[in-house]
Amino acid sequence: MRAVVTGAAGFIGSHLCEHLLAHGDEVVGVDALTTFYDPARKERNLAPLLGRDGFALHRGDLLRTPLRPLFAAADVVYHLAGQPGVRGSWGDEFAVYLRRNVLVTQHVLEAARDTRLPRLVFASSSSVYGDAETYPTPETLRPRPVSPYGVTKLAAEQLCETYRAVFGVPAVSLRLFSVYGPRQRPDMAFSRLITAARAGRPFPLYGDGGQSRDFTYVGDVVAAMRAAARSGWTGVANLGGGSEVTLRQIIALLGELTAPVRVVPGPARPGDARRTAADITLARQAFGYRPVTDIRTGLAAMVRAEAPLDHGARPAVGHPHGYWAPR
Ligand code: NAD
């Protein structure tokens, strides 16, 4: 399949590109390398992809990129580009979330409609649920986000549903639950915990550590994205990891895998849900989703991979033959 991956330089996007290439798909990545976190990390995420047969990169902002020529040649678009992170989404920063999560998605959907794109897979978020009333949470529960970030992801997901209902854009929105694994974003808990453990630095714990998440290994997520793209199914589905773990349990486990983490307690942050847990029945039925990586295995893989990186970042460049290599 010919795939476009937006957000290709990011944590999940770079794993998805690798997964697609490994399965013989051709991939055009699109990414602006925003400065939400160090773009040098994104250059490093891209480095193993650049120069590989079947991969091309368009470096640019999706709102300024002519998408129709890209989408016209694609079998599927995986739309992962966005502004993540719940805590930073309050105040003036909301404008950034609105632009990168809502406006960009509308731009993608317009191009998808005009080019009669065969498949669109959108990375939505468990943040749409907020403090849910039911656990494990099914997709039928009314979303009630507790962060502006969650509001923008819900708006983007609703846009996908609207374009699906009105124009027949064959969209799948996957509600991702706390994804972890090698190359995780540096603002996320596991990444910060490993860095703190390695450096012997204290880890600021927001809340009492009893907050729990349905952590999902990135390898399971990208496999599910491809499976969803290849299925004929459209709609909204949860992608959880299948087990609910508290932050305190993670800290203890990391202590076994690396070094003990010194925790400095602090107040809970606004926007953080107390608990997330996915009912994954729908994803299993719709496209055979079955997460296979348990938390100990996944965390150990992450610890191994988070060794200091010293290979230089290669410049991000376009493909010499245009976006698509000849068939
Ligand atoms: P990430 O920040 O590592 O990746 C996002 C990428 O999108 C970045 O490389 C960024 O440069 C790019 N980008 C942002 N705005 C852009 C624009 N206007 N034009 C072009 N590129 C742009 O984040 P991630 O953790 O890999 O998350 C990927 C997607 O999955 C996001 O949409 C996020 O909301 C969603 N998600 C992630 C998680 C998680 O646990 N990581 C959970 C739920 C949902």
Coordinates of C-alpha atoms and ligand atoms in Angstrom, one line a residue:
M1 CA 0.0 0.0 0.0
R2 CA 1.0 3.6 -0.5
A3 CA 0.8 5.4 2.7
V4 CA 1.1 9.0 3.9
V5 CA 2.1 9.4 7.5
T6 CA 1.6 12.8 9.1
G7 CA 3.7 13.3 12.2
A8 CA 6.3 10.9 10.8
A9 CA 9.2 12.3 12.8
G10 CA 7.4 12.0 16.1
F11 CA 7.4 9.2 18.7
I12 CA 4.5 7.0 17.3
G13 CA 4.8 8.2 13.7
S14 CA 8.4 7.1 13.3
H15 CA 7.5 3.6 14.7
L16 CA 4.6 3.5 12.3
C17 CA 6.8 4.3 9.3
E18 CA 9.2 1.5 10.3
H19 CA 6.4 -0.9 10.7
L20 CA 4.8 0.0 7.3
L21 CA 8.2 -0.3 5.5
A22 CA 8.9 -3.6 7.1
H23 CA 5.6 -4.9 5.7
G24 CA 6.4 -3.7 2.1
D25 CA 4.4 -0.5 2.1
E26 CA 5.6 2.7 0.5
V27 CA 5.6 5.7 2.8
V28 CA 5.6 9.5 2.5
G29 CA 6.2 11.1 5.8
V30 CA 5.1 14.7 6.5
D31 CA 6.3 16.5 9.5
A32 CA 7.1 20.1 10.4
L33 CA 9.5 19.1 13.2
T34 CA 7.7 21.5 15.6
T35 CA 9.6 22.7 18.6
F36 CA 7.2 21.3 21.2
Y37 CA 10.3 19.2 22.2
D38 CA 13.8 19.2 20.8
P39 CA 13.6 18.8 17.0
A40 CA 17.0 17.1 17.2
R41 CA 15.2 14.1 18.8
K42 CA 12.9 14.1 15.8
E43 CA 15.8 14.2 13.4
R44 CA 17.2 11.1 15.2
N45 CA 13.8 9.4 14.9
L46 CA 14.0 10.0 11.1
A47 CA 17.6 9.1 10.6
P48 CA 17.0 5.3 10.2
L49 CA 14.2 6.0 7.7
L50 CA 15.9 8.4 5.4
G51 CA 17.5 6.8 2.4
R52 CA 15.5 3.6 2.9
D53 CA 13.8 2.3 -0.3
G54 CA 10.2 3.2 -0.3
F55 CA 10.5 6.2 2.1
A56 CA 10.3 9.9 1.4
L57 CA 9.9 12.9 3.6
H58 CA 8.1 16.1 3.1
R59 CA 9.3 18.5 5.7
G60 CA 6.6 21.2 6.2
D61 CA 3.6 22.4 8.1
L62 CA 0.4 20.5 7.1
L63 CA -1.5 23.8 6.9
R64 CA 0.9 25.1 4.3
T65 CA 1.5 21.9 2.4
P66 CA -0.6 21.2 -0.8
L67 CA -2.1 17.9 0.3
R68 CA -4.1 16.9 -2.7
P69 CA -1.2 15.8 -4.9
L70 CA 0.1 13.7 -2.0
F71 CA -3.3 12.2 -1.1
A72 CA -4.3 11.6 -4.8
A73 CA -1.6 8.9 -5.1
A74 CA -2.1 7.3 -1.6
D75 CA -4.1 4.2 -0.6
V76 CA -4.2 5.4 3.0
V77 CA -3.3 8.4 5.1
Y78 CA -2.4 7.9 8.8
H79 CA -3.0 11.3 10.4
L80 CA -0.8 11.4 13.6
A81 CA 0.5 15.0 13.4
G82 CA -0.7 17.1 16.3
Q83 CA 0.0 18.9 19.5
P84 CA 0.1 16.4 22.3
G85 CA 0.2 16.8 26.1
V86 CA -2.6 17.6 28.5
R87 CA -0.9 19.9 31.0
G88 CA 0.3 22.5 28.5
S89 CA -3.0 23.0 26.9
W90 CA -4.4 25.6 29.3
G91 CA -4.1 29.3 28.8
D92 CA -2.6 31.0 25.7
E93 CA -1.2 27.7 24.5
F94 CA -4.7 26.6 23.6
A95 CA -4.3 28.4 20.3
V96 CA -1.5 26.1 19.3
Y97 CA -3.7 23.0 20.2
L98 CA -6.6 24.4 18.2
R99 CA -4.4 25.0 15.2
R100 CA -2.4 21.7 15.2
N101 CA -5.2 19.4 16.3
V102 CA -8.4 20.9 14.9
L103 CA -7.6 23.1 11.9
V104 CA -5.0 20.7 10.6
T105 CA -7.4 17.8 10.8
Q106 CA -10.0 19.8 8.9
H107 CA -7.4 20.5 6.3
V108 CA -6.6 16.8 6.0
L109 CA -10.3 15.9 5.7
E110 CA -10.9 18.4 3.0
A111 CA -8.1 16.9 0.9
A112 CA -9.3 13.4 1.7
R113 CA -12.8 14.2 0.5
D114 CA -11.6 16.0 -2.7
T115 CA -9.2 13.1 -3.7
R116 CA -11.6 10.3 -2.7
L117 CA -9.0 8.9 -0.4
P118 CA -9.6 5.2 0.2
R119 CA -8.7 5.1 3.9
L120 CA -8.0 7.6 6.7
V121 CA -6.7 6.5 10.1
F122 CA -6.7 9.2 12.8
A123 CA -4.8 9.1 16.1
S124 CA -7.4 10.1 18.6
S125 CA -6.9 9.9 22.4
S126 CA -8.2 8.4 25.6
S127 CA -8.2 12.0 26.8
V128 CA -11.6 12.4 25.2
Y129 CA -13.1 10.4 28.1
G130 CA -11.7 12.6 31.0
D131 CA -12.8 11.0 34.3
A132 CA -15.0 8.3 32.8
E133 CA -18.1 6.9 34.6
T134 CA -17.4 3.3 33.6
Y135 CA -14.2 1.2 33.6
P136 CA -13.2 -0.4 31.4
T137 CA -14.6 2.3 29.2
P138 CA -16.5 1.5 26.1
E139 CA -16.7 3.8 23.1
T140 CA -20.4 4.3 23.7
L141 CA -19.8 6.3 26.9
R142 CA -20.3 10.0 26.5
P143 CA -16.9 11.7 26.3
R144 CA -16.2 14.3 29.0
P145 CA -12.7 15.6 28.5
V146 CA -11.0 17.2 31.6
S147 CA -8.3 19.1 29.5
P148 CA -8.4 21.5 26.6
Y149 CA -6.1 19.0 24.8
G150 CA -8.9 16.4 25.2
V151 CA -11.4 18.8 23.8
T152 CA -9.3 19.4 20.7
K153 CA -8.8 15.7 20.1
L154 CA -12.6 15.1 20.5
A155 CA -13.3 17.9 18.1
A156 CA -10.9 16.4 15.5
E157 CA -12.4 13.0 16.0
Q158 CA -15.9 14.5 15.5
L159 CA -14.7 16.2 12.3
C160 CA -13.6 12.7 11.0
E161 CA -17.1 11.4 11.9
T162 CA -18.8 14.3 10.2
Y163 CA -16.8 14.0 7.0
R164 CA -17.5 10.2 7.1
A165 CA -21.2 10.7 7.5
V166 CA -21.7 13.6 5.1
F167 CA -19.1 12.9 2.4
G168 CA -18.3 9.2 2.9
V169 CA -14.6 9.8 3.9
P170 CA -13.7 6.3 5.1
A171 CA -12.2 7.4 8.4
V172 CA -11.2 5.3 11.4
S173 CA -10.4 7.1 14.7
L174 CA -8.4 5.2 17.2
R175 CA -8.4 6.4 20.8
L176 CA -4.9 5.7 21.9
F177 CA -4.3 5.0 25.6
S178 CA -0.9 6.2 27.1
V179 CA 1.5 4.9 24.5
Y180 CA 5.0 4.0 25.7
G181 CA 8.1 2.4 24.2
P182 CA 11.5 3.4 22.7
R183 CA 11.7 7.1 21.6
Q184 CA 8.7 8.1 23.8
R185 CA 8.2 11.9 24.0
P186 CA 10.5 13.4 26.6
D187 CA 7.5 15.1 28.4
M188 CA 5.8 11.7 29.1
A189 CA 6.1 9.9 32.4
F190 CA 8.1 6.8 31.5
S191 CA 10.7 8.8 29.6
R192 CA 11.1 11.3 32.4
L193 CA 11.3 8.4 35.0
I194 CA 14.0 6.6 33.1
T195 CA 16.0 9.9 32.7
A196 CA 15.6 10.6 36.4
A197 CA 16.6 7.1 37.4
R198 CA 19.7 7.1 35.2
A199 CA 20.8 10.5 36.4
G200 CA 20.0 9.8 40.0
R201 CA 17.8 12.9 39.9
P202 CA 14.5 13.2 41.9
F203 CA 11.3 12.6 40.0
P204 CA 8.5 15.1 40.6
L205 CA 5.4 13.0 41.1
Y206 CA 2.2 14.9 40.5
G207 CA -0.5 13.4 42.7
D208 CA -0.3 10.5 45.1
G209 CA 1.0 7.9 42.5
G210 CA -2.3 6.1 42.7
Q211 CA -3.4 7.4 39.4
S212 CA -3.6 4.5 36.9
R213 CA -3.3 4.2 33.1
D214 CA -4.0 1.6 30.5
F215 CA -0.4 1.7 29.1
T216 CA -0.1 0.6 25.5
Y217 CA 3.1 -0.5 23.9
V218 CA 3.9 1.4 20.7
G219 CA 4.5 -1.8 18.7
D220 CA 1.0 -2.9 19.4
V221 CA -0.4 0.5 18.5
V222 CA 1.3 0.7 15.0
A223 CA 0.4 -2.9 14.2
A224 CA -3.2 -2.0 15.0
M225 CA -3.1 1.1 12.9
R226 CA -2.1 -0.9 9.8
A227 CA -4.7 -3.6 10.6
A228 CA -7.4 -1.0 10.9
A229 CA -6.3 0.5 7.5
R230 CA -6.5 -2.8 5.8
S231 CA -9.9 -3.7 7.2
G232 CA -13.0 -2.3 5.7
W233 CA -14.2 -1.0 9.0
T234 CA -14.9 2.7 9.8
G235 CA -15.7 4.4 13.1
V236 CA -14.2 5.1 16.5
A237 CA -12.4 2.4 18.5
N238 CA -10.3 2.2 21.7
L239 CA -6.7 1.0 21.5
G240 CA -5.6 0.1 25.1
G241 CA -2.9 -2.1 26.3
G242 CA -5.1 -4.5 28.1
S243 CA -3.8 -3.9 31.6
E244 CA -4.2 -1.1 34.1
V245 CA -1.2 -0.1 36.2
T246 CA -0.6 2.7 38.7
L247 CA 2.3 5.1 38.5
R248 CA 3.6 3.8 41.8
Q249 CA 3.7 0.3 40.4
I250 CA 5.6 1.6 37.4
I251 CA 8.1 3.4 39.7
A252 CA 8.7 0.1 41.6
L253 CA 9.1 -1.9 38.3
L254 CA 11.5 0.7 37.0
G255 CA 13.5 0.4 40.2
E256 CA 14.0 -3.3 39.4
L257 CA 14.9 -2.6 35.8
T258 CA 17.2 0.4 36.2
A259 CA 17.9 2.1 39.5
P260 CA 15.6 3.2 42.4
V261 CA 13.8 6.4 41.6
R262 CA 13.7 9.1 44.2
V263 CA 10.2 10.6 44.2
V264 CA 9.4 14.1 45.2
P265 CA 5.6 14.4 45.8
G266 CA 3.7 17.3 44.5
P267 CA 0.0 18.2 43.9
A268 CA -1.9 16.7 41.1
R269 CA -2.0 18.8 37.9
P270 CA -5.2 20.0 36.3
G271 CA -6.1 18.1 33.2
D272 CA -4.8 14.7 34.4
A273 CA -7.5 12.0 34.6
R274 CA -7.4 9.8 37.7
R275 CA -7.8 6.6 35.9
T276 CA -8.0 5.3 32.3
A277 CA -8.9 1.8 31.2
A278 CA -10.0 0.7 27.7
D279 CA -12.7 -1.7 26.7
I280 CA -11.0 -3.1 23.6
T281 CA -13.8 -5.5 22.5
L282 CA -14.7 -3.3 19.5
A283 CA -11.2 -3.1 18.1
R284 CA -10.8 -6.8 18.5
Q285 CA -14.0 -7.5 16.6
A286 CA -13.5 -4.8 13.9
F287 CA -9.9 -5.5 12.9
G288 CA -8.6 -8.3 15.1
Y289 CA -6.8 -6.0 17.7
R290 CA -4.9 -8.0 20.3
P291 CA -2.1 -6.3 22.3
V292 CA 0.7 -8.7 22.9
T293 CA 3.2 -6.7 24.9
D294 CA 2.9 -6.8 28.7
I295 CA 4.2 -3.9 30.8
R296 CA 7.4 -5.5 32.1
T297 CA 8.5 -6.6 28.6
G298 CA 7.6 -3.2 27.0
L299 CA 9.3 -1.2 29.8
A300 CA 12.4 -3.4 29.6
A301 CA 12.6 -2.7 25.8
M302 CA 12.3 1.0 26.5
V303 CA 15.0 1.0 29.1
R304 CA 17.4 -0.9 26.8
A305 CA 16.7 1.5 24.0
E306 CA 16.9 4.7 26.0
A307 CA 20.7 4.4 26.3
P308 CA 22.3 7.7 25.4
L309 CA 22.2 8.2 21.7
D310 CA 25.4 9.5 20.1
H311 CA 24.8 8.9 16.4
G312 CA 24.5 12.2 14.6
A313 CA 21.2 13.3 13.2
R314 CA 21.1 13.3 9.4
P315 CA 19.5 16.2 7.6
A316 CA 15.8 15.7 6.7
V317 CA 15.5 15.9 2.9
G318 CA 13.0 15.1 0.2
H319 CA 13.1 12.0 -1.9
P320 CA 15.2 12.4 -5.1
H321 CA 12.4 10.9 -7.2
G322 CA 9.6 12.9 -5.7
Y323 CA 7.4 11.7 -2.9
W324 CA 6.6 8.3 -4.4
A325 CA 9.2 5.9 -5.6
P326 CA 8.2 4.4 -8.9
R327 CA 6.1 1.2 -8.5
Ligands
NAD1 P1 4.9 13.6 18.8 O1 4.8 15.0 19.3 O2 6.1 12.8 19.1 O3 4.5 13.6 17.3 C1 3.7 14.5 16.6 C2 4.4 15.0 15.4 O4 3.6 15.9 14.7 C3 5.7 15.8 15.7 O5 6.8 15.2 15.1 C4 5.4 17.2 15.2 O6 6.5 17.8 14.7 C5 4.3 16.9 14.1 N1 3.4 18.0 13.8 C6 2.7 18.7 14.7 N2 2.0 19.7 14.1 C7 2.3 19.6 12.8 C8 1.9 20.3 11.6 N3 1.0 21.3 11.7 N4 2.4 20.0 10.4 C9 3.3 19.0 10.3 N5 3.7 18.2 11.4 C10 3.2 18.6 12.6 O7 3.6 12.9 19.5 P2 3.2 11.4 19.7 O8 3.3 11.0 21.1 O9 4.0 10.5 18.6 O10 1.7 11.4 19.3 C11 1.2 11.2 17.9 C12 -0.3 11.4 17.8 O11 -0.9 10.5 18.7 C13 -0.7 12.8 18.3 O12 -1.8 13.2 17.4 C14 -1.3 12.6 19.7 O13 -2.3 13.5 20.0 C15 -1.8 11.2 19.6 N6 -1.8 10.5 20.8 C16 -0.6 10.1 21.5 C17 -0.7 9.4 22.7 C18 0.6 9.0 23.4 O14 0.5 8.4 24.4 N7 1.8 9.3 22.9 C19 -1.9 9.1 23.2 C20 -3.1 9.5 22.6 C21 -3.0 10.1 21.4

